[in-house]
CSV table of C-alpha atoms and ligand atoms in Angstrom, one decimal:
chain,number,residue,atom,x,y,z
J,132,UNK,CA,126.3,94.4,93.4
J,133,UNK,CA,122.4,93.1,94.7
J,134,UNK,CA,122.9,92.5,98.7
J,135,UNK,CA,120.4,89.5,99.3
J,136,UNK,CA,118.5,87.9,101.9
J,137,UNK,CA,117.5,84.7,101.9
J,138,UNK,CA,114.7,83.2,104.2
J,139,UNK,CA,114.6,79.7,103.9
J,140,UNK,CA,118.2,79.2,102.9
J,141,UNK,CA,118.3,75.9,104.2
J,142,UNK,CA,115.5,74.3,101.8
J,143,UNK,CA,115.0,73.2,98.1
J,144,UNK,CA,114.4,77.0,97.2
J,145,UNK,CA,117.4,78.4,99.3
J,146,UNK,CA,119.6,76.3,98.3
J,147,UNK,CA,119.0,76.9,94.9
J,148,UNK,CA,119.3,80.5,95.6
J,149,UNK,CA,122.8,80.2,97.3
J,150,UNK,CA,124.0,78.1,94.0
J,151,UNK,CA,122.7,81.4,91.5
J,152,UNK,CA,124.5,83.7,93.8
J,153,UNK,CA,127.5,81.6,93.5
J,154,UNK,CA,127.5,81.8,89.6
J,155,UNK,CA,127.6,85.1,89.7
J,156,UNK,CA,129.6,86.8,92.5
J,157,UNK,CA,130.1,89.9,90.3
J,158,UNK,CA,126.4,90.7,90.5
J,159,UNK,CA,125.2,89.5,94.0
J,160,UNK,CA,126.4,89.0,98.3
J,161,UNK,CA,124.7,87.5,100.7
J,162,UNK,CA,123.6,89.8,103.2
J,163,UNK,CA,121.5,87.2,105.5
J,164,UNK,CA,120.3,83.6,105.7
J,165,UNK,CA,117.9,82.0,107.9
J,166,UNK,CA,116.9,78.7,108.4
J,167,UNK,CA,115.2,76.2,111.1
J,168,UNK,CA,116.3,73.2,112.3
J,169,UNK,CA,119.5,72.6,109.6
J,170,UNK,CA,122.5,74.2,111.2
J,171,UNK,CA,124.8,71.7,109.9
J,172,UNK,CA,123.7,73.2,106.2
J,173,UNK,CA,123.3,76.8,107.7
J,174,UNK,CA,127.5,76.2,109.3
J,175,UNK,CA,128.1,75.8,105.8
J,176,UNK,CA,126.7,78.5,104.2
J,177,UNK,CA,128.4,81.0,106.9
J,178,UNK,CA,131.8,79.4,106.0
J,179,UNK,CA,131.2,80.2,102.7
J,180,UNK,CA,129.3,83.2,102.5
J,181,UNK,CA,130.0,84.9,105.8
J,182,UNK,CA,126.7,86.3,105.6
J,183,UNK,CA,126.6,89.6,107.9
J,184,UNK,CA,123.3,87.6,110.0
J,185,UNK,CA,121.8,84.2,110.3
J,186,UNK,CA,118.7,83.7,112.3
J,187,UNK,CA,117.5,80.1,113.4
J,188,UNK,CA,113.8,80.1,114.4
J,189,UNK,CA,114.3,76.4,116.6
J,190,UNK,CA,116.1,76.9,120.1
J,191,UNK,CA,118.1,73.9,120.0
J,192,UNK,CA,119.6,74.4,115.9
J,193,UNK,CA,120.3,78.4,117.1
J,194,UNK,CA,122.4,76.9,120.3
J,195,UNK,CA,124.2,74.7,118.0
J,196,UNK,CA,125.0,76.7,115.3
J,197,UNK,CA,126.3,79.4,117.7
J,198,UNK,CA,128.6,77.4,118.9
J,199,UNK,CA,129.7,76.2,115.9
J,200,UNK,CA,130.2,79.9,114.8
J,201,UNK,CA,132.0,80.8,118.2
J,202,UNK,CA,134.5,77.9,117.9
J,203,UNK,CA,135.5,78.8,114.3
J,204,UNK,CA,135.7,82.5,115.3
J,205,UNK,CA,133.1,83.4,112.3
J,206,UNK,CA,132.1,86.9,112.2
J,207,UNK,CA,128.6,86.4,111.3
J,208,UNK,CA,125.8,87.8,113.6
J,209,UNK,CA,123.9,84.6,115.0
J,210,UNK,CA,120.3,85.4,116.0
J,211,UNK,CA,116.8,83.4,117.3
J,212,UNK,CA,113.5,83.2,116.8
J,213,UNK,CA,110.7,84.8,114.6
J,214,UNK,CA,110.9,88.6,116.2
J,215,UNK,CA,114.6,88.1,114.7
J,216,UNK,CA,113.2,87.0,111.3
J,217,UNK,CA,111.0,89.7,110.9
J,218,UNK,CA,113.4,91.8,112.0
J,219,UNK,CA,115.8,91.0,109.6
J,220,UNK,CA,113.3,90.6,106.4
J,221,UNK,CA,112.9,94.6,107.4
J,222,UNK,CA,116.4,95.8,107.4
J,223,UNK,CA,117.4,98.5,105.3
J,224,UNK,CA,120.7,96.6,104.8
J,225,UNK,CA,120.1,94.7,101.4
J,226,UNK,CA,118.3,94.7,98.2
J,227,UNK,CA,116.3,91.8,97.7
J,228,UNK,CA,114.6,89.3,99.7
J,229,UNK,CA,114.2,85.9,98.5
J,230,UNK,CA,111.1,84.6,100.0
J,231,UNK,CA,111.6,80.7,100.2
J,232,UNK,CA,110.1,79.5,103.9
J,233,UNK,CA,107.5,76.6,103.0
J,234,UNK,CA,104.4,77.2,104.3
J,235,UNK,CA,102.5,79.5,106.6
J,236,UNK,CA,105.6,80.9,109.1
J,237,UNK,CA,106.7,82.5,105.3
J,238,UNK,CA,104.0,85.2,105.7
J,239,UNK,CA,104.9,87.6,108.6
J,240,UNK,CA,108.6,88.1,107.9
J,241,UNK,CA,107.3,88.1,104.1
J,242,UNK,CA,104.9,90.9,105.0
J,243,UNK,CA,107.4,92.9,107.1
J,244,UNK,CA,109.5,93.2,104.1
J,245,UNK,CA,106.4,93.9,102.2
J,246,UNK,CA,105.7,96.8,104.4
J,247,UNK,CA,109.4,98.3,103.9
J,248,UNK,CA,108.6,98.4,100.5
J,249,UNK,CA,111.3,96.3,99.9
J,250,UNK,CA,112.0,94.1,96.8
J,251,UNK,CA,111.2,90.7,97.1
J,252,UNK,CA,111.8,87.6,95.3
J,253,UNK,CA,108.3,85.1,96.1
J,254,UNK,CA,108.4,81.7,96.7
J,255,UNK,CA,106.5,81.2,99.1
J,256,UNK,CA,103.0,81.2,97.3
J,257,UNK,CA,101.0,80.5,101.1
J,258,UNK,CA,101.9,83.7,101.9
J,259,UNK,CA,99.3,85.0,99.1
J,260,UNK,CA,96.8,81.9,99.4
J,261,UNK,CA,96.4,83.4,102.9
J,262,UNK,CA,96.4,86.9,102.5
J,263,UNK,CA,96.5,88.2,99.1
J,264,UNK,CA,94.3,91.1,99.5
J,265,UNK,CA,96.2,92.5,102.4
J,266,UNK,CA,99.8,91.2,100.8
J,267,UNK,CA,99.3,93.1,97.5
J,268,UNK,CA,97.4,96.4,99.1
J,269,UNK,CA,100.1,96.3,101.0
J,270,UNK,CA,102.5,95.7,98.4
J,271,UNK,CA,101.0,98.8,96.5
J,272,UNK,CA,101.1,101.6,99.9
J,273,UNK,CA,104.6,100.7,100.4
J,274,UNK,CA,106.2,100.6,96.7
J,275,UNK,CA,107.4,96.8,97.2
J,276,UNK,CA,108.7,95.5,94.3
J,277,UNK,CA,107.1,91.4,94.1
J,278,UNK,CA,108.8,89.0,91.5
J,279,UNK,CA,107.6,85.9,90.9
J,280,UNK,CA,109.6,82.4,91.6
J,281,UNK,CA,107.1,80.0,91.5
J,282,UNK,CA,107.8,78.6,87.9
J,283,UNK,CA,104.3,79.4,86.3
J,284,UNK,CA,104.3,82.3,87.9
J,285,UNK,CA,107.8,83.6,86.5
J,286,UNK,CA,106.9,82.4,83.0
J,287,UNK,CA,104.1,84.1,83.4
J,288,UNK,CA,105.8,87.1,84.1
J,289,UNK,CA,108.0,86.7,81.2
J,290,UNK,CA,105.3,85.8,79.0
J,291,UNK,CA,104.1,89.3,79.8
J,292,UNK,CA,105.0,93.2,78.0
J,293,UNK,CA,107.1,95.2,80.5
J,294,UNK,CA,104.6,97.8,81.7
J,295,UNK,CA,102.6,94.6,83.0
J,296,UNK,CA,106.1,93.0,84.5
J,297,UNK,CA,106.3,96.5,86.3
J,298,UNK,CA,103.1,96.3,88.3
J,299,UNK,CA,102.7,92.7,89.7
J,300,UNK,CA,99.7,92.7,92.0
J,301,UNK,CA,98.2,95.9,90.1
J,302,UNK,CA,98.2,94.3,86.5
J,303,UNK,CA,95.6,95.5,84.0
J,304,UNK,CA,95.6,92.4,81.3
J,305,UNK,CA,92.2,93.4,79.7
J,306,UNK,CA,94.3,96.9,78.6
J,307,UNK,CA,97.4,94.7,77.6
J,308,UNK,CA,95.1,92.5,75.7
J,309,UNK,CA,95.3,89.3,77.3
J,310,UNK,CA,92.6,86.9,77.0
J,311,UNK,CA,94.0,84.3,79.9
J,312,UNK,CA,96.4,82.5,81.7
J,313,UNK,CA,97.1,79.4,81.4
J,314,UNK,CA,98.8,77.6,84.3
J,315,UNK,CA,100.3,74.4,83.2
J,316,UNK,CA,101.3,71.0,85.7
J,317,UNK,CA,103.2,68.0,85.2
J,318,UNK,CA,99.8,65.9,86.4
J,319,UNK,CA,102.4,64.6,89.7
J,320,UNK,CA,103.8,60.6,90.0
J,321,UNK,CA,99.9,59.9,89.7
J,322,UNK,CA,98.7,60.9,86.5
J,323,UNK,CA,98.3,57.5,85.2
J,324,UNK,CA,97.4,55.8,88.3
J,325,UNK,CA,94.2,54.4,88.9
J,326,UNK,CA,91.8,56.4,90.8
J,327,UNK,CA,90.6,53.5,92.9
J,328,UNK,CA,94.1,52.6,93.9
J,329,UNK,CA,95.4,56.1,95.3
J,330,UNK,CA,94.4,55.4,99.3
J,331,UNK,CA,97.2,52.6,98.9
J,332,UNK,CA,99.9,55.0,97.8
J,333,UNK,CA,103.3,55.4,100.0
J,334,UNK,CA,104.9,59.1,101.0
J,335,UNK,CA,107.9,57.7,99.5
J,336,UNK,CA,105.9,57.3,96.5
J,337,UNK,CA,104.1,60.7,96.7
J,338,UNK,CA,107.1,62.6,97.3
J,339,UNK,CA,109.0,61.1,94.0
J,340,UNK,CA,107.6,64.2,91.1
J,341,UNK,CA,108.4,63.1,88.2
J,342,UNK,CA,110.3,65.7,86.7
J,343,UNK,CA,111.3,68.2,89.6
J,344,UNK,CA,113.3,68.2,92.6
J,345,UNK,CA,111.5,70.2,95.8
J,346,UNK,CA,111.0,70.0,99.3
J,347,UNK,CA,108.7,67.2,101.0
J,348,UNK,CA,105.6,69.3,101.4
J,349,UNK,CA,105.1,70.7,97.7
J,350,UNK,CA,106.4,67.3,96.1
J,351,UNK,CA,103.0,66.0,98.0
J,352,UNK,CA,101.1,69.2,96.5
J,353,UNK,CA,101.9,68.4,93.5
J,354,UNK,CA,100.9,64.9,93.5
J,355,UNK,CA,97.4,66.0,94.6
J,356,UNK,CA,97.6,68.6,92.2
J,357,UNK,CA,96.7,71.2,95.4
J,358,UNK,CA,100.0,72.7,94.2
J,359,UNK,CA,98.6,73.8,91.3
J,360,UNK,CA,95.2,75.3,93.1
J,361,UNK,CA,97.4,77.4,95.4
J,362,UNK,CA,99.0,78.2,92.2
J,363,UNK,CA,95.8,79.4,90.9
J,364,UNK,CA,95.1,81.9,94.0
J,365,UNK,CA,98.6,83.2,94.1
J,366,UNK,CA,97.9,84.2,89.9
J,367,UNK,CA,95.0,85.7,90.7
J,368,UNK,CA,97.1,88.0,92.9
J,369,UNK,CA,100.2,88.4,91.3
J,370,UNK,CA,98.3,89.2,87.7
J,371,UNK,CA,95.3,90.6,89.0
J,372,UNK,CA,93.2,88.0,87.1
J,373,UNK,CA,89.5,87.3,87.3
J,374,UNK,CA,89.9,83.7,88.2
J,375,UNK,CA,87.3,83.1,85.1
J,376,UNK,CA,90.5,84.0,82.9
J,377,UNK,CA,92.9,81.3,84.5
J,378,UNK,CA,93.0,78.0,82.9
J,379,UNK,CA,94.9,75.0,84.2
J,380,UNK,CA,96.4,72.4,81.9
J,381,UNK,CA,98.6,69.0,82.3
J,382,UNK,CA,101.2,69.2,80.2
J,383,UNK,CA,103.5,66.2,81.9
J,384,UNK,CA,106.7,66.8,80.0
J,385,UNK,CA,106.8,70.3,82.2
J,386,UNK,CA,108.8,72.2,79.2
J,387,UNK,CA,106.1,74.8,79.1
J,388,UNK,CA,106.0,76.3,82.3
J,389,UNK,CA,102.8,78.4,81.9
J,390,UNK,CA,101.9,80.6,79.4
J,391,UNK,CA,99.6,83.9,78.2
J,392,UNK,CA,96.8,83.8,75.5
J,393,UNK,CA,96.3,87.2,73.7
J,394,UNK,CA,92.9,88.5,72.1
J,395,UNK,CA,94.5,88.3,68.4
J,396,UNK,CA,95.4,84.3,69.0
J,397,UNK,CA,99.0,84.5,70.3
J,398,UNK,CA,100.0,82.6,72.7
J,399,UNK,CA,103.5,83.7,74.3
J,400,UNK,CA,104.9,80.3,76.6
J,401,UNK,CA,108.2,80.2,78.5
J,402,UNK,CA,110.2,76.8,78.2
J,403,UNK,CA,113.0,75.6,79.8
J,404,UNK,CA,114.4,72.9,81.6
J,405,UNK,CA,112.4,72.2,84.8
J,406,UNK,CA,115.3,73.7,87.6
J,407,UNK,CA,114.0,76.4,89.6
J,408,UNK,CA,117.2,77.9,89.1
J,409,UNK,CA,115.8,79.4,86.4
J,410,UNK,CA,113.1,81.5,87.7
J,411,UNK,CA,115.3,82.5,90.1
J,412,UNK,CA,117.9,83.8,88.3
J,413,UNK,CA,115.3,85.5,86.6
J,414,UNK,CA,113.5,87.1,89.7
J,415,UNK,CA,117.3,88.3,91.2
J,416,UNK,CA,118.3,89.5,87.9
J,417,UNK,CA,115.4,91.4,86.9
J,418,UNK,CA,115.8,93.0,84.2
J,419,UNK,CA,119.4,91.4,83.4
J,420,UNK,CA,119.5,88.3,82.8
J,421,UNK,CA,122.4,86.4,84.0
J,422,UNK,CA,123.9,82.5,84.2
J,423,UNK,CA,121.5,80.1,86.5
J,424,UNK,CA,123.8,76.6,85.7
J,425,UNK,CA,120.7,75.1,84.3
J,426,UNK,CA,121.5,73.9,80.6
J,427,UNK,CA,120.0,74.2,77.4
J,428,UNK,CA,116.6,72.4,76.4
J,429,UNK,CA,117.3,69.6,74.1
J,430,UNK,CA,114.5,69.7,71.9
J,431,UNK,CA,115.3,66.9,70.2
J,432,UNK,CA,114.9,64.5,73.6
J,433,UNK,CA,112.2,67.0,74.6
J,434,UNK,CA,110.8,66.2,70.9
J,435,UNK,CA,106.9,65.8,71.9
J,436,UNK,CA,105.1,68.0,73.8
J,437,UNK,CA,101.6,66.5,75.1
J,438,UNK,CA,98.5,68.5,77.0
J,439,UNK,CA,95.5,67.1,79.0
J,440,UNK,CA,92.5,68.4,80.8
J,441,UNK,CA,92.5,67.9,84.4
J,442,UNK,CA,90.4,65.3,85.8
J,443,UNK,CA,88.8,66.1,89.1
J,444,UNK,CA,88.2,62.8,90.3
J,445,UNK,CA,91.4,62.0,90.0
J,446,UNK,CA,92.3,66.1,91.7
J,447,UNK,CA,89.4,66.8,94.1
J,448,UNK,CA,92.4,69.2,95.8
J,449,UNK,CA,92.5,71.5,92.6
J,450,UNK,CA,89.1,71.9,92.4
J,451,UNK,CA,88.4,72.7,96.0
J,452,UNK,CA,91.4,75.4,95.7
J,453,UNK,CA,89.9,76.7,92.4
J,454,UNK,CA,86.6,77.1,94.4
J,455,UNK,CA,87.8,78.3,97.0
J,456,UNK,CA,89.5,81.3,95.1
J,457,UNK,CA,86.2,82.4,94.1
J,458,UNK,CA,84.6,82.1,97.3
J,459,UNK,CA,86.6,84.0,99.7
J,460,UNK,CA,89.9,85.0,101.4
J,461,UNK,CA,89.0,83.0,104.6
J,462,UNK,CA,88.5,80.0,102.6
J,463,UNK,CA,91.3,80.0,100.9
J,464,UNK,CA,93.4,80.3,103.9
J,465,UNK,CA,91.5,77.5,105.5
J,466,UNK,CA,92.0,75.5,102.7
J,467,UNK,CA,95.9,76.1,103.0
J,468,UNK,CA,96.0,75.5,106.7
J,469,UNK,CA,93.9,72.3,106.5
J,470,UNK,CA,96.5,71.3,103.6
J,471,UNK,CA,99.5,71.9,105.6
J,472,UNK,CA,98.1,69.9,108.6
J,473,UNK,CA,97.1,66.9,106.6
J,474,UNK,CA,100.0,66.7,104.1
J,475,UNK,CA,102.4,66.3,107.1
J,476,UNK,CA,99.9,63.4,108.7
J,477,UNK,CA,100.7,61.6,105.6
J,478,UNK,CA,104.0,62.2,105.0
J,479,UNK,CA,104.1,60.8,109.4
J,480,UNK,CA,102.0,57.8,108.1
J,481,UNK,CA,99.6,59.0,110.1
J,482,UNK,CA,96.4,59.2,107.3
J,483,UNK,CA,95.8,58.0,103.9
J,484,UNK,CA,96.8,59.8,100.6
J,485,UNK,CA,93.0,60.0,99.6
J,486,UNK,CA,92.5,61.7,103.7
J,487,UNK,CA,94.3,64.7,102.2
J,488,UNK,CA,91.5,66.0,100.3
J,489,UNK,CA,88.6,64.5,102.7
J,490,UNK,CA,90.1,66.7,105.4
J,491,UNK,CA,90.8,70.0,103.5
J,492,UNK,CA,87.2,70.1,101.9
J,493,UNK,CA,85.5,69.2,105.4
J,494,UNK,CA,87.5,72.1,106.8
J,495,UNK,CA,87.6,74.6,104.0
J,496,UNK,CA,83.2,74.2,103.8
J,497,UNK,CA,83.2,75.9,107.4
J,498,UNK,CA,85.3,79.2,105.9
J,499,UNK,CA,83.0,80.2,102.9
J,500,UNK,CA,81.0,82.9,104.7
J,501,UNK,CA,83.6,83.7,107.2
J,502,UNK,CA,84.9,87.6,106.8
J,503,UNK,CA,88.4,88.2,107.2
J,504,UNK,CA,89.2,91.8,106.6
J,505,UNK,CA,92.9,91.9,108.3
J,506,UNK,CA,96.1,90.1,109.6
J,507,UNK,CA,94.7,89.1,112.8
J,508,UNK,CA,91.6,88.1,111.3
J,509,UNK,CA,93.3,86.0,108.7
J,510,UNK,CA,95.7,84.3,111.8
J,511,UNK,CA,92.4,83.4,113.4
J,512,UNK,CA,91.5,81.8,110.5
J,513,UNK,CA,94.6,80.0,110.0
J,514,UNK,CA,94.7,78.6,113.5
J,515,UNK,CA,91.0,78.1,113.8
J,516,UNK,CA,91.2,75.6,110.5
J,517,UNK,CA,94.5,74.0,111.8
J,518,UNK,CA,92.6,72.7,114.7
J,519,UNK,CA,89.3,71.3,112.7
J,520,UNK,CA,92.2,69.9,110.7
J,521,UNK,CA,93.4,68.1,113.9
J,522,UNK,CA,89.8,67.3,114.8
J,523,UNK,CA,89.0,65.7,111.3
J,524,UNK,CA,92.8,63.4,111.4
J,525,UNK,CA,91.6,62.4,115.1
J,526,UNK,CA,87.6,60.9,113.2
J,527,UNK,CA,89.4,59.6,110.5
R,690,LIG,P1,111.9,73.2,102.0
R,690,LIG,O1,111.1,72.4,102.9
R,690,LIG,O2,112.9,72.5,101.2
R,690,LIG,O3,112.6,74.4,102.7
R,690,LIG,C1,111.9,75.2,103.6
R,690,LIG,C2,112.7,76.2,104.3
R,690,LIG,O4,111.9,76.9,105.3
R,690,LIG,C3,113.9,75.7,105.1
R,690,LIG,O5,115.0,76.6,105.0
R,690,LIG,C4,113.4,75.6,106.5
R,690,LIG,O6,114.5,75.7,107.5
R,690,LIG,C5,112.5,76.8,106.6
R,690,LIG,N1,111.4,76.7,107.6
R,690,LIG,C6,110.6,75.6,107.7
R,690,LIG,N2,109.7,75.8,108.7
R,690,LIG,C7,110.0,77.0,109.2
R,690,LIG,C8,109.5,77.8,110.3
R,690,LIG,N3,108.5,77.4,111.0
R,690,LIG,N4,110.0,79.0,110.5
R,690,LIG,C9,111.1,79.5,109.8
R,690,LIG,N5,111.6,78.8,108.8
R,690,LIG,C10,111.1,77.6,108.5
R,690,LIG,O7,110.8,73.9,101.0
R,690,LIG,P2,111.0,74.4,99.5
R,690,LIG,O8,110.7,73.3,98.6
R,690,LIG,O9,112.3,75.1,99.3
R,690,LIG,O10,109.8,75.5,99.4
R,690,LIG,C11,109.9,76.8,99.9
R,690,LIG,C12,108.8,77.6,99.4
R,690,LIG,O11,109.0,77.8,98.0
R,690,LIG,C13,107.4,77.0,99.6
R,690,LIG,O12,106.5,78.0,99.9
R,690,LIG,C14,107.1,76.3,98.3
R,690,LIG,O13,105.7,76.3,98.0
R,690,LIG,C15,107.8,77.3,97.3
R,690,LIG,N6,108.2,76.7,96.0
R,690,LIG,C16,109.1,75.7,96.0
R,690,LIG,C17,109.5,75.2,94.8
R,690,LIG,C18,110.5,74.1,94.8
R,690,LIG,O14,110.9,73.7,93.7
R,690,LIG,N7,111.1,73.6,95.8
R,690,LIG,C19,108.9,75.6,93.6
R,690,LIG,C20,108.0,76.7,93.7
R,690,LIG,C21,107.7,77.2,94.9
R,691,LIG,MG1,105.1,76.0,90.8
């Protein structure tokens, strides 16, 4: 029996988590959950779950939930704030950690697992965007086990021969004879949109993917296709890869959810229905597989399978992120804290869809040269870029 922690549990990712653990209560408990703002969701969890702790990292949603917990006489352990969080993500109490906070607040209680050389499940792909070279050296002093959840990422993995699945962060594909990577993306609900028309387009409209179910923030990644750029920095990490040998290709049906090109002409994909609880199953299970709930692929409604080239006019955010990978750590943060800042003006109504990119690249162009050796430096970075981001929404 895997004792798990979940980070996140409240989200797209979490939730999906807490279903998996569900279908399989021979194989996995739930050691702790921690959330935000959604105690009402968190309430739940504990009745079901009676996790040992639950942290809440907002004041009023920790208050709340307490009480709640108090008035039911509930024996988990309710706890605030981020020294909790990192706190927890270090215990010696469970096995794995899913990693599943959206953006930037992911990476410290991330790292402090990282550091106990704990086993962890990744989600959170900002975590390596920002800090990949300290995430993975870090990774490789402590003996942390990382597997990948992103989708690409864990068909990746699987598309991969064991000794490589053994050392994520440290993988040698030139000895395993592997030509590339190939990332594939549904394109997002604007593939077939006009270019000229994409200032007019709605959050609501941004937010509806086509083919997958996520949180708010990565639905609008997608759509910009900066989803799949910060997809591109966290393979470079996770595989190792010379970005030169990661590819990117639109394949809208999302059956294929990445794949691996070998030097004699193979190609080894992973399919399956688009339901994270797939990789996630995976990632917990590792290396048994076990039920997820997510149902067979119907090849015969799945019956055509189509790929395209991405077209940077239509992505400017892709390219940047690409570029930005083979410029330099402090870019690539920037580039993610300038995305985070403007994705939630746009989702407030606040700029248009077409400011997304306009702000990230002005921001991102002032990182290039900047050295960012450590944590702290890497913080600066992030906070530094956060408020040029605000700057640039306040000119637009
Ligand atoms: P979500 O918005 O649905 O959930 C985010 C979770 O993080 C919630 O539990 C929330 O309470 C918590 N959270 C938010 N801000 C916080 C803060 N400041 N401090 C502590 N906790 C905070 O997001 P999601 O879609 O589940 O995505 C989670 C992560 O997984 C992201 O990094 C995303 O890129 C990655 N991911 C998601 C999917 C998906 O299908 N949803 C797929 C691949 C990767
Ligand atoms: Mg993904």
């Amino acid at each position: 029996m895997k004792k798990i922690a979940i980070l996140g549990a409240t989200g797209s990712i979490g939730r999906s988590t807490i279903d998996v653990i569900k279908r399989n209560p021979e194989e996995y408990s739930l050691y702790a959950a921690t959330g935000n703002k959604n105690y009402s969701v968190m309430a739940g969890i504990i009745r079901e779950f009676s996790p040992q702790v639950v942290v809440m990292t907002d004041r009023s949603a920790y208050e709340k939930l307490k009480e709640i917990v108090q008035t039911e006489h509930r024996s988990t352990e309710v706890l605030f704030g981020t020294e909790n969080l990192n706190a927890v993500a270090a215990s010696e109490e469970y096995d794995g950690l899913m990693s599943a906070i959206v953006g930037a607040a992911g990476l410290r209680p991330t790292l402090s697992a990282i550091t106990q050389g704990k086993t962890v499940y990744l989600a959170n792909k900002e975590s390596l965007v920002m800090s990949g070279h300290i995430f993975i050296d870090a990774a490789r002093r402590f003996k942390a086990r990382i597997i990948p959840v992103d989708s690409e990422h864990s068909a990746i993995f699987q598309c991969l021969p064991e000794q490589e699945q053994e050392r994520i962060g440290r993988c040698d594909l030139k000895s395993a004879g592997i030509k590339n990577i190939i990332l594939t993306g549904s394109g997002g609900p604007f593939r077939n949109r006009d270019v000229a028309t994409l200032d007019k387009v709605t959050p609501a409209e941004a937010v509806s993917h086509p083919n997958w179910s996520m949180g708010q923030k990565i639905s609008v990644d997608s759509a910009t296709m900066m989803n799949k750029g910060l997809e591109f920095i966290e393979a470079k990490w996770l595989f190792n890869a010379d970005p030169k040998d990661i590819k990117v290709v639109v394949h809208p049906e999302s059956v294929i959810h990445s794949m691996v090109q070998y030097i004699d002409g193979t190609v080894m994909a992973q399919m399956g229905r688009p339901d994270m609880r797939t990789p996630i199953a995976r990632a917990m299970g590792y290396p048994k597989r076990t039920v997820s709930g997510v149902g067979e692929l119907d090849f015969f409604v799945n019956s055509s399978l189509t790929f395209q080239q991405p077209d940077y006019q239509k992505y400017p955010c892709l390219k940047l992120a690409i570029d930005a990978c083979a410029t330099s750590q402090a870019m690539t943060t920037a580039v993610n804290a300038a995305n985070e800042v403007a994705v939630y003006a746009f989702l407030d109504n606040k700029i248009k869809y077409t400011d997304i990119y306009k702000v990230c690249a002005k921001v991102a162009g002032n990182f290039a040269a900047v050295n960012a050796p450590d944590l702290e430096s890497i913080l600066n970075v992030d906070t530094l870029a956060r408020s040029y981001a605000y700057n640039e929404l306040a000119l637009l």
